[in-house]
Amino acid sequence: MNREKTLARLLASRPIIAPSMLKCDFGNLADDIAQLEAAGAPVLHLDVMDGHFVPNLSYGAMVIERMREHTTLPFDAHLMISDPEKYLKDYLKAGCDAISIHLEAVPQPISVLEKIRESEALAGLVINPETPVEKLEPYLPHCDLILIMSVNPGFGGQKFIPKALEKLSWVRQRMRDDQLLSVDGGIAFETIAATAQSGATLFVCGSSIFDQSDYSQAITNLRNAATL
Ligand code: DX5
Ligand code: ZN
């Protein structure tokens, strides 16, 4: 998909509930993807972990390429990897529509963000809970998406860190309306409204969807709670 189209499609779906494919059934990925699509998910969030930048391993471009065969939903890839620039072309080729890199992994991110945009994907920048939000300032004009981590990256099912709310507000005041503000980690029915009030527009939800038997109901409940 081209960048403008992906962005328009996502902006039109706000508040965006993005299921995180970390708690899915890896033995039945195609089924889970079909169920999420039927349940109304507007995008899938793909957590790529390398066992180096974060203390866990998940899946990479080869698995994403196979997922791509099962849906036309946009893929929002969250690269929790060292030296993401080296692997960008693999994730682009695999069919990722948005690619987010960590500021902690790429201290000079402008050229990487621009490279992502030139390849017709949305460019995202992520910060960990301990990274001061002010560090994002020089890079905001180069991003289509800013992602505030509300847990330490690496694992699903962790507790929401409330400090993320101040960070979201800080970014919201400095970003354009055609940029997406995402929050990831511990987003559940009890925490999502506060993140929406602080300006988040894209909500990554792992456990709060996959721990429910009815994905459709879970997505609807989360979306309603995030609607201001
Ligand atoms: C954590 C990942 C998240 C994770 C969220 O490192 O980036 O996307 O899957 O899971 P929950 O929603 O369970 O906190
Ligand atoms: Zn994530």
PDB file of C-alpha atoms and ligand atoms in Angstrom:
ATOM      1  CA  MET A   1       0.000   0.000   0.000  1.00  0.00           C
ATOM      2  CA  ASN A   2       1.246   3.526  -0.561  1.00  0.00           C
ATOM      3  CA  ARG A   3       2.120   5.713   2.370  1.00  0.00           C
ATOM      4  CA  GLU A   4      -0.574   8.355   1.861  1.00  0.00           C
ATOM      5  CA  LYS A   5      -3.261   5.683   1.525  1.00  0.00           C
ATOM      6  CA  THR A   6      -2.127   3.799   4.636  1.00  0.00           C
ATOM      7  CA  LEU A   7      -2.070   7.011   6.627  1.00  0.00           C
ATOM      8  CA  ALA A   8      -5.513   8.105   5.402  1.00  0.00           C
ATOM      9  CA  ARG A   9      -6.942   4.652   6.158  1.00  0.00           C
ATOM     10  CA  LEU A  10      -5.528   4.620   9.687  1.00  0.00           C
ATOM     11  CA  LEU A  11      -6.482   8.215  10.480  1.00  0.00           C
ATOM     12  CA  ALA A  12     -10.048   7.423   9.427  1.00  0.00           C
ATOM     13  CA  SER A  13     -10.155   4.481  11.880  1.00  0.00           C
ATOM     14  CA  ARG A  14      -9.314   6.523  15.003  1.00  0.00           C
ATOM     15  CA  PRO A  15      -9.467   5.496  17.846  1.00  0.00           C
ATOM     16  CA  ILE A  16      -7.417   2.626  16.410  1.00  0.00           C
ATOM     17  CA  ILE A  17      -7.317  -0.641  18.342  1.00  0.00           C
ATOM     18  CA  ALA A  18      -4.240  -2.536  17.122  1.00  0.00           C
ATOM     19  CA  PRO A  19      -4.059  -6.177  18.270  1.00  0.00           C
ATOM     20  CA  SER A  20      -0.488  -7.149  19.136  1.00  0.00           C
ATOM     21  CA  MET A  21       0.408 -10.463  17.511  1.00  0.00           C
ATOM     22  CA  LEU A  22       2.547 -11.587  20.419  1.00  0.00           C
ATOM     23  CA  LYS A  23      -0.065 -13.480  22.370  1.00  0.00           C
ATOM     24  CA  CYS A  24      -1.637 -15.062  19.303  1.00  0.00           C
ATOM     25  CA  ASP A  25      -1.633 -18.782  18.650  1.00  0.00           C
ATOM     26  CA  PHE A  26       1.571 -19.217  16.622  1.00  0.00           C
ATOM     27  CA  GLY A  27       0.468 -22.696  15.636  1.00  0.00           C
ATOM     28  CA  ASN A  28      -2.645 -21.262  13.993  1.00  0.00           C
ATOM     29  CA  LEU A  29      -1.584 -17.828  12.843  1.00  0.00           C
ATOM     30  CA  ALA A  30      -3.806 -17.773   9.767  1.00  0.00           C
ATOM     31  CA  ASP A  31      -6.871 -18.559  11.923  1.00  0.00           C
ATOM     32  CA  ASP A  32      -6.046 -15.845  14.427  1.00  0.00           C
ATOM     33  CA  ILE A  33      -5.528 -13.303  11.640  1.00  0.00           C
ATOM     34  CA  ALA A  34      -8.882 -14.235  10.074  1.00  0.00           C
ATOM     35  CA  GLN A  35     -10.617 -13.962  13.449  1.00  0.00           C
ATOM     36  CA  LEU A  36      -9.109 -10.546  14.164  1.00  0.00           C
ATOM     37  CA  GLU A  37     -10.057  -9.268  10.743  1.00  0.00           C
ATOM     38  CA  ALA A  38     -13.625 -10.535  11.203  1.00  0.00           C
ATOM     39  CA  ALA A  39     -13.667  -8.910  14.638  1.00  0.00           C
ATOM     40  CA  GLY A  40     -13.038  -5.502  13.051  1.00  0.00           C
ATOM     41  CA  ALA A  41      -9.351  -4.945  13.789  1.00  0.00           C
ATOM     42  CA  PRO A  42      -8.228  -2.090  11.509  1.00  0.00           C
ATOM     43  CA  VAL A  43      -4.491  -2.957  11.692  1.00  0.00           C
ATOM     44  CA  LEU A  44      -2.206  -5.635  13.162  1.00  0.00           C
ATOM     45  CA  HIS A  45       0.726  -4.697  15.414  1.00  0.00           C
ATOM     46  CA  LEU A  46       3.738  -6.943  14.862  1.00  0.00           C
ATOM     47  CA  ASP A  47       6.296  -7.148  17.668  1.00  0.00           C
ATOM     48  CA  VAL A  48       9.734  -8.056  16.345  1.00  0.00           C
ATOM     49  CA  MET A  49      12.243  -8.913  19.104  1.00  0.00           C
ATOM     50  CA  ASP A  50      15.844  -9.959  18.571  1.00  0.00           C
ATOM     51  CA  GLY A  51      16.915 -11.268  21.998  1.00  0.00           C
ATOM     52  CA  HIS A  52      19.532  -8.483  22.050  1.00  0.00           C
ATOM     53  CA  PHE A  53      17.825  -5.098  22.127  1.00  0.00           C
ATOM     54  CA  VAL A  54      15.192  -6.738  24.336  1.00  0.00           C
ATOM     55  CA  PRO A  55      15.539  -9.897  26.437  1.00  0.00           C
ATOM     56  CA  ASN A  56      13.136 -11.958  24.333  1.00  0.00           C
ATOM     57  CA  LEU A  57      12.866 -13.372  20.821  1.00  0.00           C
ATOM     58  CA  SER A  58       9.669 -13.321  18.799  1.00  0.00           C
ATOM     59  CA  TYR A  59       9.499 -13.577  15.009  1.00  0.00           C
ATOM     60  CA  GLY A  60      10.977 -11.795  12.030  1.00  0.00           C
ATOM     61  CA  ALA A  61      10.488 -10.918   8.382  1.00  0.00           C
ATOM     62  CA  MET A  62      10.044 -14.501   7.158  1.00  0.00           C
ATOM     63  CA  VAL A  63       7.039 -15.081   9.395  1.00  0.00           C
ATOM     64  CA  ILE A  64       5.590 -11.664   8.533  1.00  0.00           C
ATOM     65  CA  GLU A  65       5.887 -12.490   4.842  1.00  0.00           C
ATOM     66  CA  ARG A  66       3.706 -15.582   5.417  1.00  0.00           C
ATOM     67  CA  MET A  67       1.218 -13.570   7.524  1.00  0.00           C
ATOM     68  CA  ARG A  68       0.939 -11.156   4.589  1.00  0.00           C
ATOM     69  CA  GLU A  69      -0.591 -13.928   2.473  1.00  0.00           C
ATOM     70  CA  HIS A  70      -3.583 -14.087   4.827  1.00  0.00           C
ATOM     71  CA  THR A  71      -4.799 -10.492   5.048  1.00  0.00           C
ATOM     72  CA  THR A  72      -4.801  -7.075   3.429  1.00  0.00           C
ATOM     73  CA  LEU A  73      -4.954  -5.335   6.832  1.00  0.00           C
ATOM     74  CA  PRO A  74      -2.125  -2.831   7.332  1.00  0.00           C
ATOM     75  CA  PHE A  75       0.864  -4.223   9.260  1.00  0.00           C
ATOM     76  CA  ASP A  76       2.307  -1.964  11.972  1.00  0.00           C
ATOM     77  CA  ALA A  77       5.765  -3.398  12.692  1.00  0.00           C
ATOM     78  CA  HIS A  78       7.430  -2.529  16.003  1.00  0.00           C
ATOM     79  CA  LEU A  79      11.122  -3.334  15.622  1.00  0.00           C
ATOM     80  CA  MET A  80      12.643  -4.044  19.037  1.00  0.00           C
ATOM     81  CA  ILE A  81      15.973  -4.858  17.468  1.00  0.00           C
ATOM     82  CA  SER A  82      19.506  -3.481  17.418  1.00  0.00           C
ATOM     83  CA  ASP A  83      20.635  -1.861  14.165  1.00  0.00           C
ATOM     84  CA  PRO A  84      17.182  -1.861  12.519  1.00  0.00           C
ATOM     85  CA  GLU A  85      18.537  -0.047   9.446  1.00  0.00           C
ATOM     86  CA  LYS A  86      20.379  -3.196   8.446  1.00  0.00           C
ATOM     87  CA  TYR A  87      17.122  -5.154   8.226  1.00  0.00           C
ATOM     88  CA  LEU A  88      14.729  -2.496   6.918  1.00  0.00           C
ATOM     89  CA  LYS A  89      14.522  -3.863   3.404  1.00  0.00           C
ATOM     90  CA  ASP A  90      13.506  -7.305   4.731  1.00  0.00           C
ATOM     91  CA  TYR A  91      10.565  -5.830   6.649  1.00  0.00           C
ATOM     92  CA  LEU A  92       9.530  -3.677   3.719  1.00  0.00           C
ATOM     93  CA  LYS A  93       9.690  -6.642   1.363  1.00  0.00           C
ATOM     94  CA  ALA A  94       7.691  -8.740   3.847  1.00  0.00           C
ATOM     95  CA  GLY A  95       4.811  -6.265   3.470  1.00  0.00           C
ATOM     96  CA  CYS A  96       4.995  -3.994   6.527  1.00  0.00           C
ATOM     97  CA  ASP A  97       2.986  -0.797   6.016  1.00  0.00           C
ATOM     98  CA  ALA A  98       4.374   1.044   9.048  1.00  0.00           C
ATOM     99  CA  ILE A  99       7.790   0.494  10.585  1.00  0.00           C
ATOM    100  CA  SER A 100       8.700   1.859  13.999  1.00  0.00           C
ATOM    101  CA  ILE A 101      12.267   1.968  15.278  1.00  0.00           C
ATOM    102  CA  HIS A 102      13.474   2.651  18.813  1.00  0.00           C
ATOM    103  CA  LEU A 103      15.321   5.889  19.524  1.00  0.00           C
ATOM    104  CA  GLU A 104      17.469   3.882  21.959  1.00  0.00           C
ATOM    105  CA  ALA A 105      18.558   1.633  19.066  1.00  0.00           C
ATOM    106  CA  VAL A 106      19.157   4.439  16.558  1.00  0.00           C
ATOM    107  CA  PRO A 107      20.525   7.584  18.226  1.00  0.00           C
ATOM    108  CA  GLN A 108      20.549   9.436  14.836  1.00  0.00           C
ATOM    109  CA  PRO A 109      17.189   8.356  13.427  1.00  0.00           C
ATOM    110  CA  ILE A 110      16.438  10.975  10.738  1.00  0.00           C
ATOM    111  CA  SER A 111      18.018   9.160   7.804  1.00  0.00           C
ATOM    112  CA  VAL A 112      16.397   5.855   8.821  1.00  0.00           C
ATOM    113  CA  LEU A 113      12.953   7.469   9.180  1.00  0.00           C
ATOM    114  CA  GLU A 114      13.328   9.132   5.780  1.00  0.00           C
ATOM    115  CA  LYS A 115      14.435   5.851   4.222  1.00  0.00           C
ATOM    116  CA  ILE A 116      11.266   4.180   5.556  1.00  0.00           C
ATOM    117  CA  ARG A 117       9.104   6.965   4.098  1.00  0.00           C
ATOM    118  CA  GLU A 118      10.851   6.811   0.714  1.00  0.00           C
ATOM    119  CA  SER A 119       9.944   3.130   0.634  1.00  0.00           C
ATOM    120  CA  GLU A 120       6.238   4.038   0.984  1.00  0.00           C
ATOM    121  CA  ALA A 121       5.836   2.839   4.564  1.00  0.00           C
ATOM    122  CA  LEU A 122       4.859   5.005   7.521  1.00  0.00           C
ATOM    123  CA  ALA A 123       7.826   5.915   9.687  1.00  0.00           C
ATOM    124  CA  GLY A 124       7.515   5.566  13.444  1.00  0.00           C
ATOM    125  CA  LEU A 125       9.767   6.397  16.356  1.00  0.00           C
ATOM    126  CA  VAL A 126       9.446   4.672  19.757  1.00  0.00           C
ATOM    127  CA  ILE A 127      10.749   5.525  23.224  1.00  0.00           C
ATOM    128  CA  ASN A 128      11.128   3.272  26.233  1.00  0.00           C
ATOM    129  CA  PRO A 129       9.724   4.195  29.656  1.00  0.00           C
ATOM    130  CA  GLU A 130      13.075   5.488  30.950  1.00  0.00           C
ATOM    131  CA  THR A 131      13.801   7.699  27.921  1.00  0.00           C
ATOM    132  CA  PRO A 132      12.866  11.369  28.463  1.00  0.00           C
ATOM    133  CA  VAL A 133      10.127  12.426  26.053  1.00  0.00           C
ATOM    134  CA  GLU A 134      11.941  15.679  25.179  1.00  0.00           C
ATOM    135  CA  LYS A 135      14.461  13.597  23.237  1.00  0.00           C
ATOM    136  CA  LEU A 136      11.795  13.103  20.564  1.00  0.00           C
ATOM    137  CA  GLU A 137      11.502  16.796  19.744  1.00  0.00           C
ATOM    138  CA  PRO A 138      14.004  17.086  16.832  1.00  0.00           C
ATOM    139  CA  TYR A 139      12.537  14.046  15.106  1.00  0.00           C
ATOM    140  CA  LEU A 140       8.803  14.768  15.262  1.00  0.00           C
ATOM    141  CA  PRO A 141       8.597  16.314  11.757  1.00  0.00           C
ATOM    142  CA  HIS A 142      10.186  13.164  10.308  1.00  0.00           C
ATOM    143  CA  CYS A 143       7.632  10.772  11.844  1.00  0.00           C
ATOM    144  CA  ASP A 144       4.204   9.596  10.745  1.00  0.00           C
ATOM    145  CA  LEU A 145       3.775   7.801  14.054  1.00  0.00           C
ATOM    146  CA  ILE A 146       5.177   8.257  17.545  1.00  0.00           C
ATOM    147  CA  LEU A 147       4.980   5.331  19.937  1.00  0.00           C
ATOM    148  CA  ILE A 148       5.218   5.762  23.698  1.00  0.00           C
ATOM    149  CA  MET A 149       6.045   2.527  25.510  1.00  0.00           C
ATOM    150  CA  SER A 150       4.003   2.148  28.678  1.00  0.00           C
ATOM    151  CA  VAL A 151       5.910  -0.993  29.763  1.00  0.00           C
ATOM    152  CA  ASN A 152       9.523  -2.032  29.333  1.00  0.00           C
ATOM    153  CA  PRO A 153       9.554  -3.739  25.941  1.00  0.00           C
ATOM    154  CA  GLY A 154      10.044  -7.464  25.587  1.00  0.00           C
ATOM    155  CA  PHE A 155       6.982  -9.142  27.032  1.00  0.00           C
ATOM    156  CA  GLY A 156       3.218  -8.954  26.900  1.00  0.00           C
ATOM    157  CA  GLY A 157       1.038  -8.957  29.995  1.00  0.00           C
ATOM    158  CA  GLN A 158       2.891  -6.300  32.008  1.00  0.00           C
ATOM    159  CA  LYS A 159       1.432  -3.527  34.149  1.00  0.00           C
ATOM    160  CA  PHE A 160       0.812  -0.091  32.598  1.00  0.00           C
ATOM    161  CA  ILE A 161       3.329   2.590  33.711  1.00  0.00           C
ATOM    162  CA  PRO A 162       1.278   5.787  34.386  1.00  0.00           C
ATOM    163  CA  LYS A 163       4.205   8.119  33.557  1.00  0.00           C
ATOM    164  CA  ALA A 164       3.341   7.368  29.903  1.00  0.00           C
ATOM    165  CA  LEU A 165       0.324   9.685  30.250  1.00  0.00           C
ATOM    166  CA  GLU A 166       2.482  12.804  30.701  1.00  0.00           C
ATOM    167  CA  LYS A 167       4.613  11.758  27.772  1.00  0.00           C
ATOM    168  CA  LEU A 168       1.563  11.325  25.548  1.00  0.00           C
ATOM    169  CA  SER A 169       0.311  14.818  26.469  1.00  0.00           C
ATOM    170  CA  TRP A 170       3.734  16.302  25.767  1.00  0.00           C
ATOM    171  CA  VAL A 171       3.852  14.751  22.296  1.00  0.00           C
ATOM    172  CA  ARG A 172       0.197  15.541  21.538  1.00  0.00           C
ATOM    173  CA  GLN A 173       0.851  19.258  22.077  1.00  0.00           C
ATOM    174  CA  ARG A 174       3.709  19.205  19.567  1.00  0.00           C
ATOM    175  CA  MET A 175       2.461  16.959  16.790  1.00  0.00           C
ATOM    176  CA  ARG A 176       0.252  17.537  13.762  1.00  0.00           C
ATOM    177  CA  ASP A 177      -3.225  16.085  13.481  1.00  0.00           C
ATOM    178  CA  ASP A 178      -2.131  13.919  10.534  1.00  0.00           C
ATOM    179  CA  GLN A 179       0.400  12.078  12.694  1.00  0.00           C
ATOM    180  CA  LEU A 180      -0.502   9.056  14.814  1.00  0.00           C
ATOM    181  CA  LEU A 181       0.220   8.843  18.535  1.00  0.00           C
ATOM    182  CA  SER A 182       0.500   5.301  19.734  1.00  0.00           C
ATOM    183  CA  VAL A 183       0.781   3.711  23.176  1.00  0.00           C
ATOM    184  CA  ASP A 184       1.915   0.144  23.824  1.00  0.00           C
ATOM    185  CA  GLY A 185       1.958  -1.951  26.973  1.00  0.00           C
ATOM    186  CA  GLY A 186      -0.672  -2.756  29.574  1.00  0.00           C
ATOM    187  CA  ILE A 187      -3.476  -1.160  27.544  1.00  0.00           C
ATOM    188  CA  ALA A 188      -6.727  -2.601  28.844  1.00  0.00           C
ATOM    189  CA  PHE A 189     -10.308  -1.572  29.501  1.00  0.00           C
ATOM    190  CA  GLU A 190      -9.191   0.110  32.775  1.00  0.00           C
ATOM    191  CA  THR A 191      -6.240   2.069  31.318  1.00  0.00           C
ATOM    192  CA  ILE A 192      -7.220   2.951  27.756  1.00  0.00           C
ATOM    193  CA  ALA A 193      -9.479   5.944  28.493  1.00  0.00           C
ATOM    194  CA  ALA A 194      -6.716   7.849  30.301  1.00  0.00           C
ATOM    195  CA  THR A 195      -4.340   7.311  27.368  1.00  0.00           C
ATOM    196  CA  ALA A 196      -7.008   8.568  24.933  1.00  0.00           C
ATOM    197  CA  GLN A 197      -7.560  11.648  27.106  1.00  0.00           C
ATOM    198  CA  SER A 198      -3.804  12.252  27.014  1.00  0.00           C
ATOM    199  CA  GLY A 199      -3.894  12.240  23.213  1.00  0.00           C
ATOM    200  CA  ALA A 200      -3.197   8.669  22.085  1.00  0.00           C
ATOM    201  CA  THR A 201      -4.946   7.688  18.847  1.00  0.00           C
ATOM    202  CA  LEU A 202      -3.528   4.181  18.263  1.00  0.00           C
ATOM    203  CA  PHE A 203      -3.742   1.671  21.098  1.00  0.00           C
ATOM    204  CA  VAL A 204      -1.690  -1.521  20.990  1.00  0.00           C
ATOM    205  CA  CYS A 205      -3.579  -4.263  22.802  1.00  0.00           C
ATOM    206  CA  GLY A 206      -2.173  -7.711  23.463  1.00  0.00           C
ATOM    207  CA  SER A 207      -3.535  -9.426  26.572  1.00  0.00           C
ATOM    208  CA  SER A 208      -6.684  -7.301  26.650  1.00  0.00           C
ATOM    209  CA  ILE A 209      -7.758  -8.930  23.370  1.00  0.00           C
ATOM    210  CA  PHE A 210      -6.117 -12.359  23.403  1.00  0.00           C
ATOM    211  CA  ASP A 211      -7.173 -13.173  26.984  1.00  0.00           C
ATOM    212  CA  GLN A 212     -10.816 -12.756  25.909  1.00  0.00           C
ATOM    213  CA  SER A 213     -12.704 -15.481  24.094  1.00  0.00           C
ATOM    214  CA  ASP A 214     -14.653 -12.994  21.947  1.00  0.00           C
ATOM    215  CA  TYR A 215     -12.190 -10.790  20.040  1.00  0.00           C
ATOM    216  CA  SER A 216     -14.967  -8.741  18.487  1.00  0.00           C
ATOM    217  CA  GLN A 217     -16.460  -7.851  21.866  1.00  0.00           C
ATOM    218  CA  ALA A 218     -13.002  -7.061  23.260  1.00  0.00           C
ATOM    219  CA  ILE A 219     -12.185  -4.716  20.363  1.00  0.00           C
ATOM    220  CA  THR A 220     -15.591  -3.015  20.599  1.00  0.00           C
ATOM    221  CA  ASN A 221     -15.266  -2.521  24.369  1.00  0.00           C
ATOM    222  CA  LEU A 222     -11.745  -1.110  24.062  1.00  0.00           C
ATOM    223  CA  ARG A 223     -12.769   1.178  21.204  1.00  0.00           C
ATOM    224  CA  ASN A 224     -15.766   2.484  23.112  1.00  0.00           C
ATOM    225  CA  ALA A 225     -13.614   3.144  26.167  1.00  0.00           C
ATOM    226  CA  ALA A 226     -11.127   5.074  23.982  1.00  0.00           C
ATOM    227  CA  THR A 227     -13.805   7.194  22.304  1.00  0.00           C
ATOM    228  CA  LEU A 228     -13.766  10.620  23.880  1.00  0.00           C
TER     229      LEU A 228
HETATM  230  C1  DX5 B   1       5.848  -5.380  24.440  1.00  0.00           C
HETATM  231  C2  DX5 B   1       5.182  -5.261  23.088  1.00  0.00           C
HETATM  232  C3  DX5 B   1       3.726  -5.109  23.151  1.00  0.00           C
HETATM  233  C4  DX5 B   1       3.001  -6.229  23.837  1.00  0.00           C
HETATM  234  C5  DX5 B   1       1.802  -5.640  24.490  1.00  0.00           C
HETATM  235  O1  DX5 B   1       7.199  -5.301  24.291  1.00  0.00           O
HETATM  236  O2  DX5 B   1       5.704  -4.149  22.378  1.00  0.00           O
HETATM  237  O3  DX5 B   1       3.162  -4.819  21.873  1.00  0.00           O
HETATM  238  O4  DX5 B   1       2.622  -7.267  23.005  1.00  0.00           O
HETATM  239  O5  DX5 B   1       1.172  -6.618  25.250  1.00  0.00           O
HETATM  240  P1  DX5 B   1       0.120  -6.243  26.391  1.00  0.00           P
HETATM  241  O6  DX5 B   1      -0.997  -5.515  25.712  1.00  0.00           O
HETATM  242  O7  DX5 B   1      -0.271  -7.559  26.939  1.00  0.00           O
HETATM  243  O8  DX5 B   1       0.828  -5.364  27.382  1.00  0.00           O
HETATM  244 ZN    ZN B   2       4.696  -3.485  20.447  1.00  0.00          ZN
END
